[in-house]
Coordinates of C-alpha atoms in Angstrom, one line a residue:
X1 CA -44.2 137.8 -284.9
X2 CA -42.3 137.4 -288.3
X3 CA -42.8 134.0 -287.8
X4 CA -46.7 134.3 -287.4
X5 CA -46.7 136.3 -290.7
X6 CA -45.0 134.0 -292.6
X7 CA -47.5 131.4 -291.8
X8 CA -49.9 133.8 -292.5
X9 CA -48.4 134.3 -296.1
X10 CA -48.3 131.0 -296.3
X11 CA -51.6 129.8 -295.9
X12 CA -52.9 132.6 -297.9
X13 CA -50.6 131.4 -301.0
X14 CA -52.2 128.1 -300.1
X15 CA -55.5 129.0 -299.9
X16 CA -55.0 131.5 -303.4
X17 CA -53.4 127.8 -305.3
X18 CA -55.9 126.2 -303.9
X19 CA -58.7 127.9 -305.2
X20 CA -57.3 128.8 -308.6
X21 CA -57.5 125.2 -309.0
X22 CA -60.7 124.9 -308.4
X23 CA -61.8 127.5 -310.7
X24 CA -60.2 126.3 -313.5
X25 CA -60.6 122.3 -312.6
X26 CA -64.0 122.5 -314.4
X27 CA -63.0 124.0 -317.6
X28 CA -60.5 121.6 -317.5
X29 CA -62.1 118.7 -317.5
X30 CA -64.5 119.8 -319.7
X31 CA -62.3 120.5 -322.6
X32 CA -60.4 117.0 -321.8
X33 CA -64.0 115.7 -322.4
X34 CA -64.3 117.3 -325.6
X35 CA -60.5 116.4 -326.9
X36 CA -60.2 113.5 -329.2
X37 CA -57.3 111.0 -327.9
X38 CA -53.9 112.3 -328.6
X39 CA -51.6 109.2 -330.3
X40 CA -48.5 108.0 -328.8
X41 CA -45.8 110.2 -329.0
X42 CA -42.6 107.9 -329.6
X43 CA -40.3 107.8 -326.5
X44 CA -43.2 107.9 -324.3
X45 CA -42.1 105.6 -321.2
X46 CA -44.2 103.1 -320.6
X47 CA -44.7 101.5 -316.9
X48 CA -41.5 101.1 -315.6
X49 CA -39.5 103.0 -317.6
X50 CA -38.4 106.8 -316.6
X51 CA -41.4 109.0 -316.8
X52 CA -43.9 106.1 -316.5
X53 CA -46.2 107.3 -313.7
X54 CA -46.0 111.1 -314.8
X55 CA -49.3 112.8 -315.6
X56 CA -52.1 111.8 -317.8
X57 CA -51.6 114.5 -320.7
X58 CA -48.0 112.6 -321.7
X59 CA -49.3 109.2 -321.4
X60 CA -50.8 107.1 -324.5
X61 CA -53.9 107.7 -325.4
X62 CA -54.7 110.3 -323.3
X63 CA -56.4 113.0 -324.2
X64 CA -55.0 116.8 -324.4
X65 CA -55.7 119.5 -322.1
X66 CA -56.9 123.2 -323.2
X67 CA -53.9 125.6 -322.0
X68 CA -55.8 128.6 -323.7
X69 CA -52.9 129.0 -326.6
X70 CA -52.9 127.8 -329.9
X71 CA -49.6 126.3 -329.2
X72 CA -49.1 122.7 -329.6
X73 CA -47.4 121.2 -326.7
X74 CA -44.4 119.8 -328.2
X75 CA -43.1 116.3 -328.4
X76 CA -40.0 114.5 -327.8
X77 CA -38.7 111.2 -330.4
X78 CA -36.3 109.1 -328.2
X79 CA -34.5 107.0 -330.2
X80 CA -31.6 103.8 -329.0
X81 CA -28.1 104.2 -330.2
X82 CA -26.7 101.1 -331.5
X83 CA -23.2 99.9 -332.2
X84 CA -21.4 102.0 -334.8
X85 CA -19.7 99.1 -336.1
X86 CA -22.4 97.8 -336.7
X87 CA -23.3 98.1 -340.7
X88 CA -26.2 96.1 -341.0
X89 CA -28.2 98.7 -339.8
X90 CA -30.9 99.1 -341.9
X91 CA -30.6 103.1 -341.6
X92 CA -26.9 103.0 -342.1
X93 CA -25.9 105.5 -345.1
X94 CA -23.0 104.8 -347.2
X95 CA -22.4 107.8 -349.0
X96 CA -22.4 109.4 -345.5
X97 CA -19.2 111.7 -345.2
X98 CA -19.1 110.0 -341.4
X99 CA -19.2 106.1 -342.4
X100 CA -15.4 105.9 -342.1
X101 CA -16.2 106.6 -338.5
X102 CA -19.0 104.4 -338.0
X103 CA -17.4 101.3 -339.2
X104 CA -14.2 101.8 -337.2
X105 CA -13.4 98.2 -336.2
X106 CA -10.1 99.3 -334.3
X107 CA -12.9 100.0 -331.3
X108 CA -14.7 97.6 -329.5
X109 CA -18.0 97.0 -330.2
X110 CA -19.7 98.8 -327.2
X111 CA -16.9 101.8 -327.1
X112 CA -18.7 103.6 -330.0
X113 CA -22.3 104.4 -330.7
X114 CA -24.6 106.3 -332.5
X115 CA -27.4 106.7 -335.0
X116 CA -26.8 106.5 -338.8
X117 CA -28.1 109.9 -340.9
X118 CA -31.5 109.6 -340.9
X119 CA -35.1 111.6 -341.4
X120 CA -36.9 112.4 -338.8
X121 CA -40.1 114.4 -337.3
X122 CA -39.4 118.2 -336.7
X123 CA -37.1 118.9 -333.6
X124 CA -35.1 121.9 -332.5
X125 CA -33.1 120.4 -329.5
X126 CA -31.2 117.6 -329.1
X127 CA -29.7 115.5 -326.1
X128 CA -28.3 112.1 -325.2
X129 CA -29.6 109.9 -322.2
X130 CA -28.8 106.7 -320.5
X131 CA -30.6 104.5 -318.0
X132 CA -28.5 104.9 -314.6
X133 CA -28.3 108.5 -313.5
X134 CA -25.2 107.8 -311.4
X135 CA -22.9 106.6 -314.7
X136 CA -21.3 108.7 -316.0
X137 CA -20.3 109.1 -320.1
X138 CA -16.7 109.1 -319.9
X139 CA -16.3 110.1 -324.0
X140 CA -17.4 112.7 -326.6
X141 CA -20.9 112.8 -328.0
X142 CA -21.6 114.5 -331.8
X143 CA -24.2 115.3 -333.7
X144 CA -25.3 116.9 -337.1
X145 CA -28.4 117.7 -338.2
X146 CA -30.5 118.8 -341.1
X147 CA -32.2 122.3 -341.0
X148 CA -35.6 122.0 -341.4
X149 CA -37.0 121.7 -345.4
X150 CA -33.8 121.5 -346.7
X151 CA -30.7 119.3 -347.7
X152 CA -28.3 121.2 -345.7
X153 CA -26.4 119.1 -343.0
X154 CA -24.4 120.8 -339.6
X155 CA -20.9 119.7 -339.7
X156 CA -20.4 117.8 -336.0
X157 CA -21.6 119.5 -333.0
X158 CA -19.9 118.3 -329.7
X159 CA -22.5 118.0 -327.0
X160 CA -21.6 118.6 -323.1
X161 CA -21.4 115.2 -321.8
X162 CA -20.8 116.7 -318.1
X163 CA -24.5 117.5 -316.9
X164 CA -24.3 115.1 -313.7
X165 CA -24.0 118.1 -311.4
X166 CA -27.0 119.5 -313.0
X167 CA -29.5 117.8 -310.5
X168 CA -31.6 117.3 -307.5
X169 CA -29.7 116.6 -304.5
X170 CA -28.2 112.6 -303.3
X171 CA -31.5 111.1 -300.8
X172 CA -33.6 113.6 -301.7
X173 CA -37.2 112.4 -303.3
X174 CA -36.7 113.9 -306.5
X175 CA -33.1 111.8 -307.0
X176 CA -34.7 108.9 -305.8
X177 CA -38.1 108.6 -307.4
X178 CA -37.1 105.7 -309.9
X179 CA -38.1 107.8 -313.0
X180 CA -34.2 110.2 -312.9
X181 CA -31.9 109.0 -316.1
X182 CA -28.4 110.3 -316.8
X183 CA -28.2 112.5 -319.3
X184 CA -25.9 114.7 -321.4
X185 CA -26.4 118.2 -321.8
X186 CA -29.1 119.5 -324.2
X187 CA -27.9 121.3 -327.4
X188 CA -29.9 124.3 -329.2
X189 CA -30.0 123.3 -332.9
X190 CA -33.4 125.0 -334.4
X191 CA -36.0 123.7 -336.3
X192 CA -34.3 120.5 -337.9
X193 CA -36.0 117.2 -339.3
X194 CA -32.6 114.8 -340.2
X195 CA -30.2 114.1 -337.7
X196 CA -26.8 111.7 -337.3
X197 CA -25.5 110.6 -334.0
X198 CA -21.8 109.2 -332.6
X199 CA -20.9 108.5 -329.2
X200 CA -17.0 107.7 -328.8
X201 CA -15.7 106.7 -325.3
X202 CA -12.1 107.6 -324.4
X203 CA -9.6 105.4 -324.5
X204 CA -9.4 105.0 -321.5
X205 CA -12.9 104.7 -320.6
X206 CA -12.6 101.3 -319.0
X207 CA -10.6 102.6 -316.1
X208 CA -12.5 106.0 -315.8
X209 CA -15.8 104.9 -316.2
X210 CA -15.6 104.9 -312.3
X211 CA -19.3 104.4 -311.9
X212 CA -20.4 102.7 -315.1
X213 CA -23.1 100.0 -314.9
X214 CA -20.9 97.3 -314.6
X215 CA -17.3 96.9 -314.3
X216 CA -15.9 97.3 -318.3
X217 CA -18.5 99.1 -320.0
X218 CA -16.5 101.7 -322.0
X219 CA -20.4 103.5 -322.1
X220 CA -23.1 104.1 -320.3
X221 CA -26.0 101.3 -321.1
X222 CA -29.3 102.2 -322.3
X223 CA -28.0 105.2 -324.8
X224 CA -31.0 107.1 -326.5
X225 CA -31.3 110.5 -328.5
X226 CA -33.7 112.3 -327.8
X227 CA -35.6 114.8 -330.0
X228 CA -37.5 117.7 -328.3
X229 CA -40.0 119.8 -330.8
X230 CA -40.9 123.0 -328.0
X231 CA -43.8 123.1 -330.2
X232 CA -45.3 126.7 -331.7
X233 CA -44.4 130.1 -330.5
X234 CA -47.2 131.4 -328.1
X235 CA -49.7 133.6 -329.5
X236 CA -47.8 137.5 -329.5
X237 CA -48.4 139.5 -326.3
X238 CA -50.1 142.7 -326.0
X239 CA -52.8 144.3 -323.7
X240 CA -55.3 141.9 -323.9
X241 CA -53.1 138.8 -324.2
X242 CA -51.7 139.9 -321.0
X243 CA -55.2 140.4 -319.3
X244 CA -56.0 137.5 -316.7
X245 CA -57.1 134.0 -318.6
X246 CA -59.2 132.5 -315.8
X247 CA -61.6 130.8 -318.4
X248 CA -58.6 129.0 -320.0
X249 CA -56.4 127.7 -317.3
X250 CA -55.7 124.4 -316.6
X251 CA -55.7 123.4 -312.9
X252 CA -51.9 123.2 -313.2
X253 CA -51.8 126.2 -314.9
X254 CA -53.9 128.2 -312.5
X255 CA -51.8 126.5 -309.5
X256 CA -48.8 128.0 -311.4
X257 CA -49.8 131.4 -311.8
X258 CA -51.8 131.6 -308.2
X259 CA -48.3 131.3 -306.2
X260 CA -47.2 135.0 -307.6
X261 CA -50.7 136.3 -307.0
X262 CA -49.2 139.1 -304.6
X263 CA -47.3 140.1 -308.2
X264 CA -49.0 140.0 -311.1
X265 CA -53.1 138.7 -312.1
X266 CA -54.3 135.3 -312.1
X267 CA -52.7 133.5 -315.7
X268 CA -50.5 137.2 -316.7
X269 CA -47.4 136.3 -318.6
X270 CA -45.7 138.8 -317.4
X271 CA -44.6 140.2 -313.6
X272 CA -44.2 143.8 -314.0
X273 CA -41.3 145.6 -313.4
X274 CA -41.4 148.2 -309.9
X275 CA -39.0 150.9 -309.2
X276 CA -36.6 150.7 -305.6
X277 CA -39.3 152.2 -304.2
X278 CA -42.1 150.8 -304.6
X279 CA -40.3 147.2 -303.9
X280 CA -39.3 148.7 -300.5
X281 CA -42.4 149.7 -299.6
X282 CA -43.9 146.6 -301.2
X283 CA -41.2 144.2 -298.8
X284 CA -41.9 146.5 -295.8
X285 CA -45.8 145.8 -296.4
X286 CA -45.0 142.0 -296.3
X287 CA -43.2 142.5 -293.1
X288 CA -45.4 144.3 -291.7
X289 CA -44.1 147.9 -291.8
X290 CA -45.4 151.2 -292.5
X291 CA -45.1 152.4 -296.5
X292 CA -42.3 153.6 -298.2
X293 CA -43.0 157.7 -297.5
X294 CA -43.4 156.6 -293.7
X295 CA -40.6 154.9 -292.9
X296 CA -37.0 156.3 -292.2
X297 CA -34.3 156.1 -294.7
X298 CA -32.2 153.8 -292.4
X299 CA -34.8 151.6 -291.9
X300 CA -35.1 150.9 -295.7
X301 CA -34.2 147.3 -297.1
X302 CA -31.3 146.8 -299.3
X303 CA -33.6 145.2 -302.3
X304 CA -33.2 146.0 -305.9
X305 CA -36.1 147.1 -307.9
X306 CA -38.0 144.0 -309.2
X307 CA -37.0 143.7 -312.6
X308 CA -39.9 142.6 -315.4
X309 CA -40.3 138.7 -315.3
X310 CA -41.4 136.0 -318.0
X311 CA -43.8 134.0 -316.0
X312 CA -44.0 130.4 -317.0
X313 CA -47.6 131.4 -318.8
X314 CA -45.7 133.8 -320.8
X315 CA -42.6 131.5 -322.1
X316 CA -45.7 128.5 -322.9
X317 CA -44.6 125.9 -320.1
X318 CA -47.1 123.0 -320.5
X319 CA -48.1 122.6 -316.8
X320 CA -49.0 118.9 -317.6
X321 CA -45.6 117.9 -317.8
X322 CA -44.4 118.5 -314.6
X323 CA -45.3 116.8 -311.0
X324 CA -47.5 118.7 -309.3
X325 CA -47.2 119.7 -306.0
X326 CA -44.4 122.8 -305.4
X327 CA -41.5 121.8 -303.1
X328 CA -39.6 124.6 -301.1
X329 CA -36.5 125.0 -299.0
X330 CA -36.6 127.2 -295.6
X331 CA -34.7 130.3 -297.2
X332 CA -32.8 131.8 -300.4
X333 CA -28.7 132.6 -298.8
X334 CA -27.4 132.8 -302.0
X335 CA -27.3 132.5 -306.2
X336 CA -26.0 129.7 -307.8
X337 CA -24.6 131.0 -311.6
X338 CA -25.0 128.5 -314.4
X339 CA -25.3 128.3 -318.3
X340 CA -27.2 125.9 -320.2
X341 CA -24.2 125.0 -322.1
X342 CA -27.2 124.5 -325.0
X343 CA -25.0 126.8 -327.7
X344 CA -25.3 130.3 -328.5
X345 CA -27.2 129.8 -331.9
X346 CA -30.3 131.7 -330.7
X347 CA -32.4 135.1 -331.5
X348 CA -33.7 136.2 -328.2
X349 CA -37.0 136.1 -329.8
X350 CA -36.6 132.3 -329.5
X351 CA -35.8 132.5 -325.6
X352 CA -39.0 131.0 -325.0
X353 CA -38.7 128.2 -327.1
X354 CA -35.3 127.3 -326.0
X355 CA -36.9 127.2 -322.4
X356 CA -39.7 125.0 -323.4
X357 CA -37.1 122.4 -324.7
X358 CA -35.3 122.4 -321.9
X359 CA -38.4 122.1 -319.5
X360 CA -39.2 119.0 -321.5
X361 CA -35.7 117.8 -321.6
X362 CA -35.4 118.0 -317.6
X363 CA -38.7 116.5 -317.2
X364 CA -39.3 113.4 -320.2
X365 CA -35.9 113.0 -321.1
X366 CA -33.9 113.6 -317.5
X367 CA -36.9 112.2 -315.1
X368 CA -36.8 115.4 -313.0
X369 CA -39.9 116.6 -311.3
X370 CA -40.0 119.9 -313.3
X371 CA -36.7 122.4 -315.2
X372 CA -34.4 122.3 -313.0
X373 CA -33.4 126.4 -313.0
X374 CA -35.0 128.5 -310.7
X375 CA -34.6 131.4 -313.4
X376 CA -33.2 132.0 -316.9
X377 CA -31.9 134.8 -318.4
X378 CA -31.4 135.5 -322.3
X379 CA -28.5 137.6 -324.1
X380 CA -30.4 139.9 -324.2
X381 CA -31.2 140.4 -320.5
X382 CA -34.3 139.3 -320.3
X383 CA -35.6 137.4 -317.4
X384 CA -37.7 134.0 -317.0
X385 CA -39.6 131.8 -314.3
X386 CA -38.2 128.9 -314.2
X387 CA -39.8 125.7 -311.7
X388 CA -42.8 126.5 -310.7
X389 CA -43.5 127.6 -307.0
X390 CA -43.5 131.2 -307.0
X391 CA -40.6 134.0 -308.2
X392 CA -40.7 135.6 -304.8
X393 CA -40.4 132.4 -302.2
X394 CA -37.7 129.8 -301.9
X395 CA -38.2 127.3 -304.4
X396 CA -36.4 124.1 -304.5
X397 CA -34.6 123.6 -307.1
X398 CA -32.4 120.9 -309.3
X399 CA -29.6 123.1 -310.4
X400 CA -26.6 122.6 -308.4
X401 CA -25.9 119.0 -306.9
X402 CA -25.2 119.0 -303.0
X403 CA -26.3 122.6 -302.7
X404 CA -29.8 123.3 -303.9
X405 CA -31.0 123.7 -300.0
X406 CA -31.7 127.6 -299.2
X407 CA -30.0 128.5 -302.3
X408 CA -31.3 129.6 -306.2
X409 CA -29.9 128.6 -309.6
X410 CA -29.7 131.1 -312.6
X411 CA -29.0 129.9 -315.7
X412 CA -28.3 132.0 -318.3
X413 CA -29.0 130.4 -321.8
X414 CA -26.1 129.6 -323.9
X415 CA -22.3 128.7 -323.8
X416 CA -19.6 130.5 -322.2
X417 CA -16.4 128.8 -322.2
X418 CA -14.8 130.3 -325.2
X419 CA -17.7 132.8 -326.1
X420 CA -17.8 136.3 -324.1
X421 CA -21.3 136.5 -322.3
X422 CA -23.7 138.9 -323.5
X423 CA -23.4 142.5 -320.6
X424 CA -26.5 142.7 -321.0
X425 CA -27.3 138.9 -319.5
X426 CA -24.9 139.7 -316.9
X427 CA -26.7 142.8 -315.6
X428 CA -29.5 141.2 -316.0
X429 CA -28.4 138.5 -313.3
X430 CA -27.3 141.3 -311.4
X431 CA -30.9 142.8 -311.7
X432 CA -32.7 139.8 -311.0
X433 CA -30.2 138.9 -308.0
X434 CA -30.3 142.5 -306.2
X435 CA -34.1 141.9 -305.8
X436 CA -34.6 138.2 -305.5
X437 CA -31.2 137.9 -302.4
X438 CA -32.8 141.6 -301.0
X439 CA -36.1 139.5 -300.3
X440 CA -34.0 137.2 -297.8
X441 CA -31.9 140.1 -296.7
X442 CA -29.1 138.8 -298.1
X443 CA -25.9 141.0 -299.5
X444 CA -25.0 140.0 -303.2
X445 CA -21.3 140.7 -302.4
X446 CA -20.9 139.0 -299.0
X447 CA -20.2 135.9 -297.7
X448 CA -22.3 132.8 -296.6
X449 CA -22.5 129.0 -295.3
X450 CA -24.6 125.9 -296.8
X451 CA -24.7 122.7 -295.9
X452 CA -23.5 120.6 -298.8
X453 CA -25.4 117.7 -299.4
X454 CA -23.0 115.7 -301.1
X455 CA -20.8 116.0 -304.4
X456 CA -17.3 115.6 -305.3
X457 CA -16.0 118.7 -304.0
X458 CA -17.5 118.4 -300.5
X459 CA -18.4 115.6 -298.8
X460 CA -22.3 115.6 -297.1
X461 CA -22.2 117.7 -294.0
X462 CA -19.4 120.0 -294.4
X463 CA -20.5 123.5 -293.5
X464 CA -18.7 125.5 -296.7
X465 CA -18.3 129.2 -296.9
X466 CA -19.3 130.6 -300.2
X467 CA -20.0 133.6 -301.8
X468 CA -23.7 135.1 -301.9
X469 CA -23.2 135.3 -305.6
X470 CA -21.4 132.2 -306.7
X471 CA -20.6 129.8 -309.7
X472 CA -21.4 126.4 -310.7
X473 CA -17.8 125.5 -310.1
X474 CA -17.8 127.2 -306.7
X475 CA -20.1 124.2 -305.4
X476 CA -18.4 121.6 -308.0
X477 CA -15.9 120.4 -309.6
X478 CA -17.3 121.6 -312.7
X479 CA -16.7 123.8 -316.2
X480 CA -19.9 125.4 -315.4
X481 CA -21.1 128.3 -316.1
X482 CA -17.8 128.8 -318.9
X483 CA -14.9 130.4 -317.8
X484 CA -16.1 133.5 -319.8
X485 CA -19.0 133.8 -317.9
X486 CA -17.4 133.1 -314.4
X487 CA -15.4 135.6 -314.9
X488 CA -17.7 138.2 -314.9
X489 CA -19.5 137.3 -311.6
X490 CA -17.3 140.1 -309.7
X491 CA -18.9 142.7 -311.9
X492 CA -22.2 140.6 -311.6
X493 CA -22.0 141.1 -307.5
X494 CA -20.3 144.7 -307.3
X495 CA -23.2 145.9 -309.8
X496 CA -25.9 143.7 -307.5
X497 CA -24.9 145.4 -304.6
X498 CA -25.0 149.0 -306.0
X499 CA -29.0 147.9 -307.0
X500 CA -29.6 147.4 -303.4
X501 CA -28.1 150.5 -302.3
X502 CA -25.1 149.4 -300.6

C-alpha cells in the first residue's frame, strides 16, 4: 500500500508540474515575443563548447524571458589566462605591485598563468575553469580585485583549487553530458569591476599532475576566469510579494515552484515554517494516517518541525539556466555537510545573491545541469532551496562525488577551516536536517550504508557505513566542509535528534 501512495504522490506532483506549465507557457511566450534580442554575453559557449546546447534564454541573440522581478538575470565574462611570462600582453601593467611575479622567467612558460590588472564589467564572484573536468590544478590560484567605483585594490585572495569532489557522480548523465569543465572553487568578492589573476603550479606539478591533459602539463589547459554578476537584489518581500505570481511565471518557473505545491502556493518565495505538530500530522496525512489529535503518542514520527525555507523564487534563481527536467534518487538515508569555501565576506542580506552566483557558476561556468547543493544555509541560520525538484522528495544532487545516490548535500555558505562557523548556521543544519532525514525515517545520530559510486576513498561498489549526518571528508578525501565546521557536526546530530524527539 505505501507503495501505491507513493505513486499516487507521484503522479499528482506530476500532473500539478505539468499543469503549472501550461499555465504559465502562454505568458511566457508572449513576453519572449515582446522582448527585444538580448546581445551576447561574453563567455557564452558556442556549439561545442561547455554550455553550448543549454536553453534558449543564455544563447546569442535570444531573447529574454519575463520572471515577474525587476531583477536582471546576471551575466558571467569568461576570460583565457595566458602565460605570465608573457609581457607583451597588451593588458600587462607595469606599475602593477604584482609584475615581479608575472615576469618570473625562473618558471616555465606554461607553469604560471594569469590575467594582467585590468577593468572589467561589474562582477561580484569570481572562479577559475579549465576544459577537462577530470584534470586536476595541482598549484595555487590568486586573485585581487577592485571594489566597485573605486581605486581600491584586494591584496591576493587564494582561491580553493580542490572543487573536483564537488560533482555529479562517475557514468552518471550529468558527468557525461560533454558540456562538465573542471573548475576551481568560486570565491565571494562583492560588487567589483577590476580584477588581476595568477595561477602558479607547484613545483612539482609535473609528477602530480596525475591526470593532466597530457603527460607534462604543469596546468590544466584551457584556463579561463570567470566573472559572475548575480544581477539585482529581488524586489523586498512582504504580504503581497509573497502572494502566488501565476500571471508572471515562466514555464520553468512554474515547474519549479509546482513540485512543493503540497507546501507553500504556486510561485511563494517562501515555505512556511510548522510546529512538531502540525509536521507530524502533516507526514501522517501523506502516509495515510489519521491526524495528529487521533493518533497515539507512540505512533508519532520522529520528524522535526519544518523549519521556514527560501524557495528558489525567493533567492531569484533564473529557471532558464538550468536543464529542465528534475532528476531524483529512490530515497534520502543521510546528509552530506559541506561549505562553499566562497569566503566569509558576506551580510546575510546578500545570501541570496551569493546563491545566485553560485547557481550560475555550477551551471555556465562548471557545465552542471543545475547548483549542485540540495540546500544552503547562511550565518545567520537561514535556510535555502537549492536544485530544483522539490524540498520535501529525494532530489539528485551534485554535491558529494561517489555518494549523491539516496543522500542530500547541505552547504553552508562560507569558509570554515580556520574561521569558527556561525551556531546559528549549525542549528540551522540541525533544523533543516531533523525534518528533511524525519521525512525518510531516518535518525540524524545513527548509522547508515551507501553505495559509493566511485572516488578516491572508495572504490565503485563498496557498501560503506557512514553516519546519517556526515561530512564532506567522510565520503572523500577532502578539506571539506573546514575542520571548524566538521567539528561541530556531533552537536549538529545530538541537537537533530533532540528536534525529532529522540
Amino acid at each position: 500500500m505505501s507503495r501505491i501512495r507513493g505513486m499516487r504522490g507521484q503522479l499528482a506532483s506530476s500532473i500539478a508540474v505539468t499543469c503549472a506549465a501550461a499555465l504559465a507557457l502562454p505568458l511566457a511566450l508572449s513576453s519572449d515575443a515582446m522582448a527585444a534580442a538580448a546581445p551576447r554575453t561574453a563567455g557564452q559557449p558556442t556549439a561545442g563548447q561547455p554550455g553550448a546546447g543549454q536553453p534558449a534564454a543564455e544563447r546569442p541573440g535570444a531573447a529574454p524571458v519575463a520572471t515577474g522581478r525587476a531583477a536582471v538575470p546576471g551575466s558571467t565574462q569568461s576570460l583565457p589566462l595566458t602565460p605570465l611570462a608573457d609581457a607583451s600582453s597588451p593588458a600587462s601593467s607595469p606599475s602593477s605591485p604584482s609584475s615581479s611575479a608575472t615576469t618570473d622567467r625562473t618558471l616555465p612558460p606554461a607553469a604560471a598563468q594569469g590575467l594582467a590588472r585590468r577593468d572589467v564589467r561589474h562582477f561580484s564572484l569570481v572562479g577559475v575553469v579549465w576544459d577537462n573536468p577530470d584534470a586536476e590544478l595541482h598549484g595555487r590560484v590568486q586573485v585581487r580585485t577592485r571594489a566597485t567605483g573605486t581605486t581600491r585594490w584586494s591584496g591576493w585572495l587564494d582561491v580553493d583549487t580542490h572543487n573536483q569532489e564537488h560533482a555529479a557522480d562517475p557514468g552518471t548523465e550529468e558527468r557525461t553530458s560533454g558540456r562538465v569543465r573542471g573548475s576551481t572553487a568560486p570565491l565571494w568578492v562583492g560588487a567589483s569591476d577590476g580584477v588581476e589573476v595568477r595561477v602558479e603550479a607547484e613545483a612539482d606539478g609535473r609528477e602530480g599532475a596525475g591526470r593532466a591533459d597530457r603527460a607534462g602539463d604543469p596546468l590544466p589547459r584551457g584556463l579561463h576566469v570567470e566573472l559572475v554578476d548575480p544581477g539585482a537584489e529581488p524586489p523586498p518581500q512582504g504580504p503581497e510579494a509573497d502572494a502566488p505570481r501565476v500571471n508572471v511565471l515562466t514555464a520553468e518557473a512554474a515547474a519549479s515552484s509546482a513540485v512543493n505545491a503540497d507546501l507553500a502556493p504556486l510561485g511563494a518565495t517562501e515555505i512556511p515554517a510548522l510546529s512538531k505538530k502540525e509536521t507530524e500530522a502533516d507526514l501522517l496525512a501523506a502516509r495515510g494516517g489519521a491526524g495528529a489529535d487521533a493518533v497515539d503518542q507512540r505512533a508519532k514520527p520522529y520528524i522535526g518541525a519544518r523549519p521556514s525555507i527560501v524557495t528558489r523564487n525567493g533567492w531569484g534563481a533564473d529557471e532558464q539556466l538550468r536543464e529542465r527536467n528534475f532528476s531524483y534518487t529512490k530515497t534520502v538515508k543521510a546528509a552530506f555537510v559541506h561549505h562553499t569555501a566562497s569566503g566569509n565576506n558576506y551580510a546575510c542580506a546578500q545570501a541570496s545573491s551569493v546563491i545566485r552566483s553560485i547557481y550560475r557558476y555550477h551551471v555556465k561556468s562548471s557545465g552542471w545541469r543545475d547548483i549542485g547543493y540540495n540546500f544552503l544555509v547562511d550565518k545567520c541560520g537561514n535556510i535555502y532551496e537549492g536544485r530544483a525538484g522539490g524540498v520535501a522528495k529525494a532530489v539528485m544532487g551534485a554535491h558529494t562525488l561517489g555518494f549523491n545516490s539516496n543522500s542530500m548535500g547541505i552547504a553552508v555558505l562560507g569558509s570554515f577551516g580556520g574561521a569558527a562557523p556561525p551556531a546559528a548556521a549549525v542549528t540551522g543544519i540541525a533544523r533543516l536536517t531533523a525534518w528533511k532525514l524525519g521525512l525518510f525515517g531516518a535518525n540524524p545520530k545513527g548509522k547508515t550504508y551507501l553505495v559509493s559510486g566511485g572516488g578516491n576513498l572508495y572504490r565503485k561498489g563498496t557498501n560503506v557505513r557512514l553516519n546519517v549526518i556526515s561530512g564532506h571528508r567522510d565520503g572523500f578525501a577532502t578539506e571539506c566542509p573546514g575542520g571548524r565546521l566538521y567539528a561541530k557536526l556531533g552537536t549538529a546530530r545530538t541537537t537533530s535528534a533532540r528536534y525529532q524527539g529522540r
